[in-house]
PDB file of C-alpha atoms in Angstrom:
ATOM      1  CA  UNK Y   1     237.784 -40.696-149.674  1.00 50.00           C
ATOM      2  CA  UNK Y   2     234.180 -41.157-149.564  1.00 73.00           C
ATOM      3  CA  UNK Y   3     232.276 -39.882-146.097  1.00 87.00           C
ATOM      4  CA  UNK Y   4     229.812 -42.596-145.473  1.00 90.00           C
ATOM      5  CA  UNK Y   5     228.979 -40.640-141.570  1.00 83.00           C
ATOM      6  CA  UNK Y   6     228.330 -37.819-143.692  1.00 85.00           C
ATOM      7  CA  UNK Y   7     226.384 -39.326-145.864  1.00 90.00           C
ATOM      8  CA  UNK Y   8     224.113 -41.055-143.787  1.00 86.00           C
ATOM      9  CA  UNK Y   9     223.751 -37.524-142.240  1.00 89.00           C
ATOM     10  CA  UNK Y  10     220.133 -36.160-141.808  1.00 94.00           C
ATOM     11  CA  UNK Y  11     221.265 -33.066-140.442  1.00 90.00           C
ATOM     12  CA  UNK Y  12     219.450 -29.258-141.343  1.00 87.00           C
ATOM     13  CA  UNK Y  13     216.716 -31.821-143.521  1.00 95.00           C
ATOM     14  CA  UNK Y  14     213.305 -31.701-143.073  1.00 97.00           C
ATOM     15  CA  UNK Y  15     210.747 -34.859-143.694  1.00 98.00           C
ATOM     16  CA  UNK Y  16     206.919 -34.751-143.837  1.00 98.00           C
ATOM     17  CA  UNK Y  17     205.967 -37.561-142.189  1.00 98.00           C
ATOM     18  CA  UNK Y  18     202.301 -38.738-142.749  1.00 98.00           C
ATOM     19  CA  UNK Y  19     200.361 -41.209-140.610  1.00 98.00           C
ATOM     20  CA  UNK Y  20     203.221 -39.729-138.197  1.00 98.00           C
ATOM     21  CA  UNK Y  21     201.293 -41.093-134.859  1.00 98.00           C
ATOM     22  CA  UNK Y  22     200.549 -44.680-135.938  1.00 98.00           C
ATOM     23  CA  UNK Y  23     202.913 -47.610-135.036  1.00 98.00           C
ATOM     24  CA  UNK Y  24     205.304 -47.066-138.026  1.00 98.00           C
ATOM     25  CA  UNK Y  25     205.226 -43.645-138.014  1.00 98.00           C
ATOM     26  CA  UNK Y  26     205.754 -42.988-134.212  1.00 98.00           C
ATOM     27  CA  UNK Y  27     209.275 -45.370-135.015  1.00 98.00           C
ATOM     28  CA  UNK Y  28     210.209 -43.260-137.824  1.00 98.00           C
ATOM     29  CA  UNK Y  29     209.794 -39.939-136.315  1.00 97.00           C
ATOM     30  CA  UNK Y  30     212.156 -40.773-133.395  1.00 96.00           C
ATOM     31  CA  UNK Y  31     214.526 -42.270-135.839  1.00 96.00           C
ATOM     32  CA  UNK Y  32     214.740 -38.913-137.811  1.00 96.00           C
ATOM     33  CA  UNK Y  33     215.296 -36.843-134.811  1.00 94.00           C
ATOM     34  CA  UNK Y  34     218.106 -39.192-133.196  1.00 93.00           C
ATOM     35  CA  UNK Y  35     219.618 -37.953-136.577  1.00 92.00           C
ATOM     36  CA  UNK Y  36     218.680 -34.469-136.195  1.00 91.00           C
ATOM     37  CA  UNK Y  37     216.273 -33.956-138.939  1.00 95.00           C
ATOM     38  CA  UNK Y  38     213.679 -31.725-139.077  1.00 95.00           C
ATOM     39  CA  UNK Y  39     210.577 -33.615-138.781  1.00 97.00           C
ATOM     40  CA  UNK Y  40     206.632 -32.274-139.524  1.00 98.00           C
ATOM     41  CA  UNK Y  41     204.581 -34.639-138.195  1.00 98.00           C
ATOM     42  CA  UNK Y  42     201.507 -34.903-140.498  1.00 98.00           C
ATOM     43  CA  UNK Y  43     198.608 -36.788-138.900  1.00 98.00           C
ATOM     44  CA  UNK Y  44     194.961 -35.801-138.743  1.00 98.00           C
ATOM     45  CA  UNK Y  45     194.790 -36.761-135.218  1.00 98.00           C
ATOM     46  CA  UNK Y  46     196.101 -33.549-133.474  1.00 97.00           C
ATOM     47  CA  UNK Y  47     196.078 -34.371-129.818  1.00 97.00           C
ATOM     48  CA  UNK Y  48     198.270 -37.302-130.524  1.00 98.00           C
ATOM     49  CA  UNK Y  49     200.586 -35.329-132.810  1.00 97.00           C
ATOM     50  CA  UNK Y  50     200.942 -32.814-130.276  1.00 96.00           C
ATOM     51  CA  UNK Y  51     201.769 -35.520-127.636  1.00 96.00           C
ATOM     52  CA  UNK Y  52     204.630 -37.146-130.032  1.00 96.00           C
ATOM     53  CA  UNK Y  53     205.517 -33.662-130.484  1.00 95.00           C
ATOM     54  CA  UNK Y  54     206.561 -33.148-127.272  1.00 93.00           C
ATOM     55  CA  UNK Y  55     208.066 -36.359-126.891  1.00 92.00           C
ATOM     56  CA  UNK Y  56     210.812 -35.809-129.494  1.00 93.00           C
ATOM     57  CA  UNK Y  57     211.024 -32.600-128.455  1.00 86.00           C
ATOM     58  CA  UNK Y  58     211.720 -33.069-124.650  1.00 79.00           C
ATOM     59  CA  UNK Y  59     214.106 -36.350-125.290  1.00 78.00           C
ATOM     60  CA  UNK Y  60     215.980 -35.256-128.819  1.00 81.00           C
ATOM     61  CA  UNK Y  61     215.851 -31.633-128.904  1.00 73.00           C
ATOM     62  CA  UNK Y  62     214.583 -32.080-132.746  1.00 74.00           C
ATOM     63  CA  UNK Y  63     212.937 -28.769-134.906  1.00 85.00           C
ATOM     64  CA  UNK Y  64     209.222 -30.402-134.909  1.00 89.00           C
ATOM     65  CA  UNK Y  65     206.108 -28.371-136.764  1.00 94.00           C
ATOM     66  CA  UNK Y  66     203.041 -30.340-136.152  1.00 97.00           C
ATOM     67  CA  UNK Y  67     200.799 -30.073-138.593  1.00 97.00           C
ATOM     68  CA  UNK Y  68     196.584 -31.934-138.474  1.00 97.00           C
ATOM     69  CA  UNK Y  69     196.644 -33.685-142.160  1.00 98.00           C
ATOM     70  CA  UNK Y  70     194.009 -35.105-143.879  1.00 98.00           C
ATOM     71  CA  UNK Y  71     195.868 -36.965-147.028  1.00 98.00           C
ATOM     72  CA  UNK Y  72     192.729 -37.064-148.308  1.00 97.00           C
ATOM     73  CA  UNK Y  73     191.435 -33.373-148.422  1.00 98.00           C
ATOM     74  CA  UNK Y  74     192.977 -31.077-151.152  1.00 98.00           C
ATOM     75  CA  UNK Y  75     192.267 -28.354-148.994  1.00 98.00           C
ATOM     76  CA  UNK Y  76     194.095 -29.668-145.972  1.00 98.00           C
ATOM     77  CA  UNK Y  77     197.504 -30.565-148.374  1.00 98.00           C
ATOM     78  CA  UNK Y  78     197.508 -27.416-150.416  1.00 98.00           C
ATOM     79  CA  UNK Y  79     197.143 -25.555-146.513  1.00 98.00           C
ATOM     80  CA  UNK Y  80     200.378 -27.583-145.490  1.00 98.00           C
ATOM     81  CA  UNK Y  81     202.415 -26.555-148.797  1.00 97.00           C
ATOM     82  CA  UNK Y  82     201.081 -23.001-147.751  1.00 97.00           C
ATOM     83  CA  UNK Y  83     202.287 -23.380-144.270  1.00 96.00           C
ATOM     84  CA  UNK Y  84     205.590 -24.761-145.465  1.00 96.00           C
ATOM     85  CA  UNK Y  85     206.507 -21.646-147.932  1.00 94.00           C
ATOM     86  CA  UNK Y  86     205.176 -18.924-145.427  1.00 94.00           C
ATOM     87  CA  UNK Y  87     208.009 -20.978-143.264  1.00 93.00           C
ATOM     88  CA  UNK Y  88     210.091 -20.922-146.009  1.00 93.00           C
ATOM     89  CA  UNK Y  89     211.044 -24.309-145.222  1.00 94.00           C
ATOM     90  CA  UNK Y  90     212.438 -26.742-147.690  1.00 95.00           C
ATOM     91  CA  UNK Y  91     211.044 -30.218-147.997  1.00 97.00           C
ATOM     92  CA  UNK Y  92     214.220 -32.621-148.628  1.00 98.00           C
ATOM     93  CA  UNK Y  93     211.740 -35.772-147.796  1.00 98.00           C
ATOM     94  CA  UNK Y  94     208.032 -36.971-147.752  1.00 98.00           C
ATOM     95  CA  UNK Y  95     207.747 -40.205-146.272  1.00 99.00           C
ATOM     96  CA  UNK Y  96     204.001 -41.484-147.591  1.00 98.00           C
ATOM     97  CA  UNK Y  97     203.015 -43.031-144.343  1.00 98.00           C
ATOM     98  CA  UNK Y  98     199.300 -42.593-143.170  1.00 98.00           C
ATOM     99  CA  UNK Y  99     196.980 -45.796-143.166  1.00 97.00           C
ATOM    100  CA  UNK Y 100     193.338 -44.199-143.704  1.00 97.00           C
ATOM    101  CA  UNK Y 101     190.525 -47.007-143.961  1.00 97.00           C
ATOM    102  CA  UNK Y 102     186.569 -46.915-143.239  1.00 97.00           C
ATOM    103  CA  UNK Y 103     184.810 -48.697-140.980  1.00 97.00           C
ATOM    104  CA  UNK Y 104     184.261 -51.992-142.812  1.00 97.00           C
ATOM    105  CA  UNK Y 105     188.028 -52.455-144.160  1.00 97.00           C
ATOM    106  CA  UNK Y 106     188.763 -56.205-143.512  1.00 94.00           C
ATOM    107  CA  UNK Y 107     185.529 -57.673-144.184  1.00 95.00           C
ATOM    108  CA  UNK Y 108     185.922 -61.079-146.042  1.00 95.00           C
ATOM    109  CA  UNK Y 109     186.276 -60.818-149.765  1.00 96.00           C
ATOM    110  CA  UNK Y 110     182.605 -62.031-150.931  1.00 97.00           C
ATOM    111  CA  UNK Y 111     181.334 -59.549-148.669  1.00 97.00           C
ATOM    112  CA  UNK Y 112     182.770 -56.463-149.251  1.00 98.00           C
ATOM    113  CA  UNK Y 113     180.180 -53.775-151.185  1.00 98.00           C
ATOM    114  CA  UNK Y 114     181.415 -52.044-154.184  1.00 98.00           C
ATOM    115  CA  UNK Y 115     180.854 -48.264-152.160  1.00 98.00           C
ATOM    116  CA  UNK Y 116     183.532 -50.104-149.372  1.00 98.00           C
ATOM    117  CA  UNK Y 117     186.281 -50.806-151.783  1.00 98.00           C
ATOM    118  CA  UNK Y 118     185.929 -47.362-153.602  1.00 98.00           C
ATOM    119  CA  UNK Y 119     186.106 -45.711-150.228  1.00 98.00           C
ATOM    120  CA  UNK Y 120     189.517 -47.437-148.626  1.00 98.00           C
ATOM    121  CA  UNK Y 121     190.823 -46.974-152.444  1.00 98.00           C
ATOM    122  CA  UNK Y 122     190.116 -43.393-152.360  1.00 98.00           C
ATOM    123  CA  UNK Y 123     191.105 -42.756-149.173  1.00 98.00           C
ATOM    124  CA  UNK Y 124     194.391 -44.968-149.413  1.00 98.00           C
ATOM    125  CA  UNK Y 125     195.427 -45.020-152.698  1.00 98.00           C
ATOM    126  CA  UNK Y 126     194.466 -41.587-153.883  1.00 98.00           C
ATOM    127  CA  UNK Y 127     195.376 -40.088-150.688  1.00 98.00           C
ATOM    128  CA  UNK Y 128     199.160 -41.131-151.583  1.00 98.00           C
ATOM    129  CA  UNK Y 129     198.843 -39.489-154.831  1.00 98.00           C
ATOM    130  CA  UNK Y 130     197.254 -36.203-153.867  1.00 98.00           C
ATOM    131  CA  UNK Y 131     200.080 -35.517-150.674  1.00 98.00           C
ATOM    132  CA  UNK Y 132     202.917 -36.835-153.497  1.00 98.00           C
ATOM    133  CA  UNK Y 133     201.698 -34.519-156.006  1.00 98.00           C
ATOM    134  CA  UNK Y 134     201.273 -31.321-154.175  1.00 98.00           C
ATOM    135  CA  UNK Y 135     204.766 -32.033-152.591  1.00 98.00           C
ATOM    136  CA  UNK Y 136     206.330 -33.236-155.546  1.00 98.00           C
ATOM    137  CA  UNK Y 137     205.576 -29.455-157.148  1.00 98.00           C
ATOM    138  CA  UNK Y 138     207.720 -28.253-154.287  1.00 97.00           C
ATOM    139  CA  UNK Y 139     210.345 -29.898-154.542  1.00 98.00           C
ATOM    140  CA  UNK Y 140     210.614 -29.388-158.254  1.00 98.00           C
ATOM    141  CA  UNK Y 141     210.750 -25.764-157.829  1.00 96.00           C
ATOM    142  CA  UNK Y 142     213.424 -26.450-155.871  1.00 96.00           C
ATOM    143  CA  UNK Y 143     215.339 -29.025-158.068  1.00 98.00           C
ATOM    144  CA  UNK Y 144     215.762 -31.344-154.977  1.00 98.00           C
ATOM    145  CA  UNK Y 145     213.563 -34.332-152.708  1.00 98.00           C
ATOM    146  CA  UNK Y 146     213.224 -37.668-151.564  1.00 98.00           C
ATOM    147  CA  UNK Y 147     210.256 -39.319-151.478  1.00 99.00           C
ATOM    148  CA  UNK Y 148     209.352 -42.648-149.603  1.00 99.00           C
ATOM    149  CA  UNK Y 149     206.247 -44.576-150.292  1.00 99.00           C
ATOM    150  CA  UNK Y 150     205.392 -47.519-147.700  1.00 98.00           C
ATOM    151  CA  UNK Y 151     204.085 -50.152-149.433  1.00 98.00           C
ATOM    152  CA  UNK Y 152     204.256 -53.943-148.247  1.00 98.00           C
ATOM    153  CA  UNK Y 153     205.081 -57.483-149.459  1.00 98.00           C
ATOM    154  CA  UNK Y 154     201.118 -58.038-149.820  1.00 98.00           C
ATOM    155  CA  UNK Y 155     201.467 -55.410-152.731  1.00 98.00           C
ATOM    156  CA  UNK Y 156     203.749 -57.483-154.578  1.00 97.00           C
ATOM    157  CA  UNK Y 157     202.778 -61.180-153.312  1.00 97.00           C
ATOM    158  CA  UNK Y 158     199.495 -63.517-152.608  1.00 97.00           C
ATOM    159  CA  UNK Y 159     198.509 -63.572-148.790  1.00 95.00           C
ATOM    160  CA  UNK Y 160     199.250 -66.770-147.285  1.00 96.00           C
ATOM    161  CA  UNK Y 161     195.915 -67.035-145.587  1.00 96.00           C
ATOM    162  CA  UNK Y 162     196.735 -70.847-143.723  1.00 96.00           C
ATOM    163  CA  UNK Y 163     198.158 -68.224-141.010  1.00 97.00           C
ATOM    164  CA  UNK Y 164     194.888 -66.110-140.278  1.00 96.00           C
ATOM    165  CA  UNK Y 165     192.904 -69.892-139.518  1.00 94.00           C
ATOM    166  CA  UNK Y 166     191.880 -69.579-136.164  1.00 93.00           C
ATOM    167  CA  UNK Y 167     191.600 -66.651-135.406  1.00 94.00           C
ATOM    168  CA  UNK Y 168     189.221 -63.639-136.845  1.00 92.00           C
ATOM    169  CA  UNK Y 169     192.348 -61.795-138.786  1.00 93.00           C
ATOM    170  CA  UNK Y 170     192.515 -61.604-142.384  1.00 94.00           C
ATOM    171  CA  UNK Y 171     194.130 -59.887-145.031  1.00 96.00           C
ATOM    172  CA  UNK Y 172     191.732 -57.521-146.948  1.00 97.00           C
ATOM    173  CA  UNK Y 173     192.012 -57.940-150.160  1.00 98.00           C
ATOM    174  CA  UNK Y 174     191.780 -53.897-150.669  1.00 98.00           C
ATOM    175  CA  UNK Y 175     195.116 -54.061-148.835  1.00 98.00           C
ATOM    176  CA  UNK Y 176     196.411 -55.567-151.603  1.00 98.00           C
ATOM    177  CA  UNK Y 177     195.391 -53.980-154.667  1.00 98.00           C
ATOM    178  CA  UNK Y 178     196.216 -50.602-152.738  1.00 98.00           C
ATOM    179  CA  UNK Y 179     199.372 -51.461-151.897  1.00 98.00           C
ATOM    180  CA  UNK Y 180     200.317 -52.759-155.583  1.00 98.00           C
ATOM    181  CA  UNK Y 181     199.291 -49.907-156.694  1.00 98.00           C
ATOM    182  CA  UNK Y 182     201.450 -47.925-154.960  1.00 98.00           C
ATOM    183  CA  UNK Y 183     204.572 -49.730-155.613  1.00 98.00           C
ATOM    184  CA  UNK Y 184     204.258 -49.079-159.316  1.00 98.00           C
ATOM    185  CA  UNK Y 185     203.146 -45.647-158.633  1.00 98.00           C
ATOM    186  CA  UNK Y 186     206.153 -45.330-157.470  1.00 99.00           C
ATOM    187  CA  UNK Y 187     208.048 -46.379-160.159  1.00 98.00           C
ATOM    188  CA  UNK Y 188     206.034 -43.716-162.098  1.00 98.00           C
ATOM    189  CA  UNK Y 189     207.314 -41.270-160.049  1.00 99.00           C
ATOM    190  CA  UNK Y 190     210.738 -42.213-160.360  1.00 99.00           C
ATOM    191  CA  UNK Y 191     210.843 -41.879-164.162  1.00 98.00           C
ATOM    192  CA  UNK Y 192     208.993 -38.893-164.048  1.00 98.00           C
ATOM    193  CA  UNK Y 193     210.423 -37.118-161.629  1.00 98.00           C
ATOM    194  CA  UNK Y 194     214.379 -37.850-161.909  1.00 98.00           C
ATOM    195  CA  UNK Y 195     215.029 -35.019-164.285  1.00 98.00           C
ATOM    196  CA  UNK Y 196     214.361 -32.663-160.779  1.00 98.00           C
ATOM    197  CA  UNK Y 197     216.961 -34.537-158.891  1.00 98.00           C
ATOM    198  CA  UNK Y 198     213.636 -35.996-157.020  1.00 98.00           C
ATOM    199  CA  UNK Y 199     214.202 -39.772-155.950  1.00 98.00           C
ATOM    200  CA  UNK Y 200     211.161 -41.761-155.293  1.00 99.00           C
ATOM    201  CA  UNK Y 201     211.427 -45.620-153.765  1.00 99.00           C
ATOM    202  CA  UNK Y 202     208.774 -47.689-151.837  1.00 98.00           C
ATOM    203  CA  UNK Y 203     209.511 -49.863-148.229  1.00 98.00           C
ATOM    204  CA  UNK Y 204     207.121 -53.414-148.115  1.00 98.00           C
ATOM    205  CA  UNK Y 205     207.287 -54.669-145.009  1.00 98.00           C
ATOM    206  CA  UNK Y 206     206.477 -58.014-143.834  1.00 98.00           C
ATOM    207  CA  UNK Y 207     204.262 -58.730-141.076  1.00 98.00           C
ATOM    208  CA  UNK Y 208     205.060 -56.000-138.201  1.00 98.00           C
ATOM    209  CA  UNK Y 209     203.865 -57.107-134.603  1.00 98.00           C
ATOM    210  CA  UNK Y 210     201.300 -55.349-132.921  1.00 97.00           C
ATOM    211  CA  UNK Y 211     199.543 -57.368-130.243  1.00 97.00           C
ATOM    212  CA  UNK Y 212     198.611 -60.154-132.888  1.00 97.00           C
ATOM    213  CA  UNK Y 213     196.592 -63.438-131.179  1.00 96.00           C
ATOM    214  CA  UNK Y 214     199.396 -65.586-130.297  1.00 96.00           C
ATOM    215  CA  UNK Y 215     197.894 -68.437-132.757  1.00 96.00           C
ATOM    216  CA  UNK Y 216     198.525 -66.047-135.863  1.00 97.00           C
ATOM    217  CA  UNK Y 217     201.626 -64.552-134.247  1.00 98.00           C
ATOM    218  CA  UNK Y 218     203.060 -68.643-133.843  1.00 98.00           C
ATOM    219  CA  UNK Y 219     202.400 -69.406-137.755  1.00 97.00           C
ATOM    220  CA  UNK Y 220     204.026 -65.930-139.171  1.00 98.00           C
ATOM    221  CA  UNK Y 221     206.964 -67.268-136.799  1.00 98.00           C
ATOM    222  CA  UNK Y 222     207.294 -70.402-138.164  1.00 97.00           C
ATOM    223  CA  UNK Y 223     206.465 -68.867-142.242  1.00 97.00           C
ATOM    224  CA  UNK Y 224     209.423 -66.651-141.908  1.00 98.00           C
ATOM    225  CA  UNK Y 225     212.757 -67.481-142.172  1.00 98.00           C
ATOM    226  CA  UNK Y 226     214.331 -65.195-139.389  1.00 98.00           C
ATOM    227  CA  UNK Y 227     211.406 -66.616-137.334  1.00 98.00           C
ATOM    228  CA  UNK Y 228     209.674 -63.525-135.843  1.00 98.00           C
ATOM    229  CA  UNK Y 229     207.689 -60.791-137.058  1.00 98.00           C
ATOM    230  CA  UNK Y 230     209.177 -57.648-137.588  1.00 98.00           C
ATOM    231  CA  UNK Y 231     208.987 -54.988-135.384  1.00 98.00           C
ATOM    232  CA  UNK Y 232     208.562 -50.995-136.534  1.00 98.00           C
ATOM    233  CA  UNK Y 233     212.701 -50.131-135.771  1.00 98.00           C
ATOM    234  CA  UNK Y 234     213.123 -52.824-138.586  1.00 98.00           C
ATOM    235  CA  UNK Y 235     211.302 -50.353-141.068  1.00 98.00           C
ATOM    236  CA  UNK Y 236     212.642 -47.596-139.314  1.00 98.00           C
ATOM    237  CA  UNK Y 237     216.278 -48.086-140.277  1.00 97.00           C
ATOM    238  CA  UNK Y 238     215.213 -48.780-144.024  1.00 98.00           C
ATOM    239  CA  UNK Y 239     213.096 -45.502-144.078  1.00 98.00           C
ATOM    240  CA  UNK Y 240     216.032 -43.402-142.866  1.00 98.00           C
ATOM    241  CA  UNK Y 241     218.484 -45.217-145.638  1.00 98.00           C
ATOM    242  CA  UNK Y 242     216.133 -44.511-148.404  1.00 98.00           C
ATOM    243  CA  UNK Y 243     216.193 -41.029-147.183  1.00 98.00           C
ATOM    244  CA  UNK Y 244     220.119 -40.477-147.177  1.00 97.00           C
ATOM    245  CA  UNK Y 245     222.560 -39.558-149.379  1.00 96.00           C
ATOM    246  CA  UNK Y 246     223.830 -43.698-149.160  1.00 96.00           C
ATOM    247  CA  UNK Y 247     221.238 -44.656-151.394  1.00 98.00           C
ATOM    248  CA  UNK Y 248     221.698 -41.262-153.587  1.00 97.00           C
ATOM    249  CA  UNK Y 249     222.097 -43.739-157.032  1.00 98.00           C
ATOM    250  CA  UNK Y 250     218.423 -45.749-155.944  1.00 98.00           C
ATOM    251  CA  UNK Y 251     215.230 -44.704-157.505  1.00 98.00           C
ATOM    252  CA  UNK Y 252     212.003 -46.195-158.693  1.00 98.00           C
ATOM    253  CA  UNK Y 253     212.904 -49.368-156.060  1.00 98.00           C
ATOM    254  CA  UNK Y 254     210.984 -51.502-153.859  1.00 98.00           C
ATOM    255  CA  UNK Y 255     213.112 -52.640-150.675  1.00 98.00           C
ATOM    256  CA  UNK Y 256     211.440 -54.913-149.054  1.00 98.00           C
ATOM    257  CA  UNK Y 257     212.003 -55.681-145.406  1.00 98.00           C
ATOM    258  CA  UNK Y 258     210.135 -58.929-144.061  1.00 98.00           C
ATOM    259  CA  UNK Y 259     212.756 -61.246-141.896  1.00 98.00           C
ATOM    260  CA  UNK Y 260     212.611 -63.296-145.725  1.00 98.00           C
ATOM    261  CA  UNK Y 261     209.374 -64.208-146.131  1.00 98.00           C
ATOM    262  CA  UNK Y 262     209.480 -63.279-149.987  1.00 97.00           C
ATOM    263  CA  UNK Y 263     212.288 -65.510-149.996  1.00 96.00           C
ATOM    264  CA  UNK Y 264     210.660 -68.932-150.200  1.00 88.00           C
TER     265      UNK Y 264
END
């Protein structure tokens, strides 16, 4: 008889967890420790990883190493893998998290400068690849891993930008290309790396709420079938799926988690 508790089981695993302080990553760290994983929180902001540190620490009683990544510095992901092996700690997951941008992502699509987009794309985009790849050659020394890319339903469909009227939001259209990218990145990774027992799937979520203007929060609403935005436990519970043995036989997929907006 098959043990679905079991299997849903995060016990004695441990996730790398970039972007761990931000709104989705905050979510997903408590989610892993209710579960008892082993959680290194992976965010260049140290103060606030050391705060979240002690939050899961003090309410779940959860094995925590924080660690101050910068996806984007080889140096900073190679000192990680060091740290990791002088632990001799085995990485079951790496969930690709962190949301690096400069200080002009979002400006409207005429007026974005050709240095601007290279700069979110390196920083974004590449920064995915250089954290999957060191990572990646750990777990294929160890014949085992689970990686998680979060992606979003703007890397697979056209904003709807009748929502941002009104208001000074938009969606930048680096956003987009990034976040394509990554999904078939992923799918790359799948192929490539299924012959080390290594799964690798992607999580697009729809809009999340975050202290929106009411205006833009009132049209996603009505846009959505479920009629709300999502909030970050909705990714949460999809993250920690993707990451257990229920969803051993998935690999190379998107699941996408946005109340239906993909749907019409």
């Amino acid at each position: 008889m098959n043990n679905y508790h079991d299997r849903f089981s995060l016990d004695n695993k441990t996730i790398i967890v970039t972007g761990a302080c931000g709104l989705l990553g905050r979510e997903i760290c408590k989610a892993l420790a209710e579960l008892n994983a082993g959680i290194v929180i992976a965010d260049i902001d140290i103060l606030a990883a050391e705060k979240l540190h002690e939050e899961l620490r003090g309410v779940y009683g959860a094995p925590v190493i924080v660690f101050p990544l910068d996806i984007n510095s080889e140096e900073s992901v190679n000192e990680l893998v060091d740290e990791l092996s002088k632990q001799a700690i085995r990485v079951d997951g790496l969930v690709n998290n962190a949301y690096p941008r400069n200080a002009t992502y979002g400006t409207i699509f005429e007026d974005i400068t050709m240095d601007s987009w290279r700069e979110n794309i390196d920083m974004h985009l590449n920064g995915y690849f250089n954290v999957s790849q060191k990572i990646a050659r750990l777990m294929m020394q160890q014949k085992q891993g689970n990686i998680v890319n979060i992606a979003s339903i703007y890397g697979m469909l056209g904003p709807d930008f009748k929502i941002y009227e009104g208001t000074t939001m938009t969606m930048p259209a680096e956003y987009a290309a990034i976040k394509g990218a990554i999904i078939n990145f992923t799918r790359y990774l799948a192929t490539y790396l299924a012959a080390y027992n290594i799964r690798v799937n992607c999580l697009s979520p729809g809009g999340i709420f975050n202290g929106q203007p009411a205006a833009f929060v009132e049209k996603y609403k009505q846009r959505t079938p479920m009629a709300r935005m999502g909030n970050p436990e909705d990714i949460a519970g999809g993250v920690l799926f993707l990451l257990s043995d229920l969803s051993s036989y998935m690999t190379g997929h998107n699941l996408v988690i946005d109340g239906g907006w993909s749907a019409w």
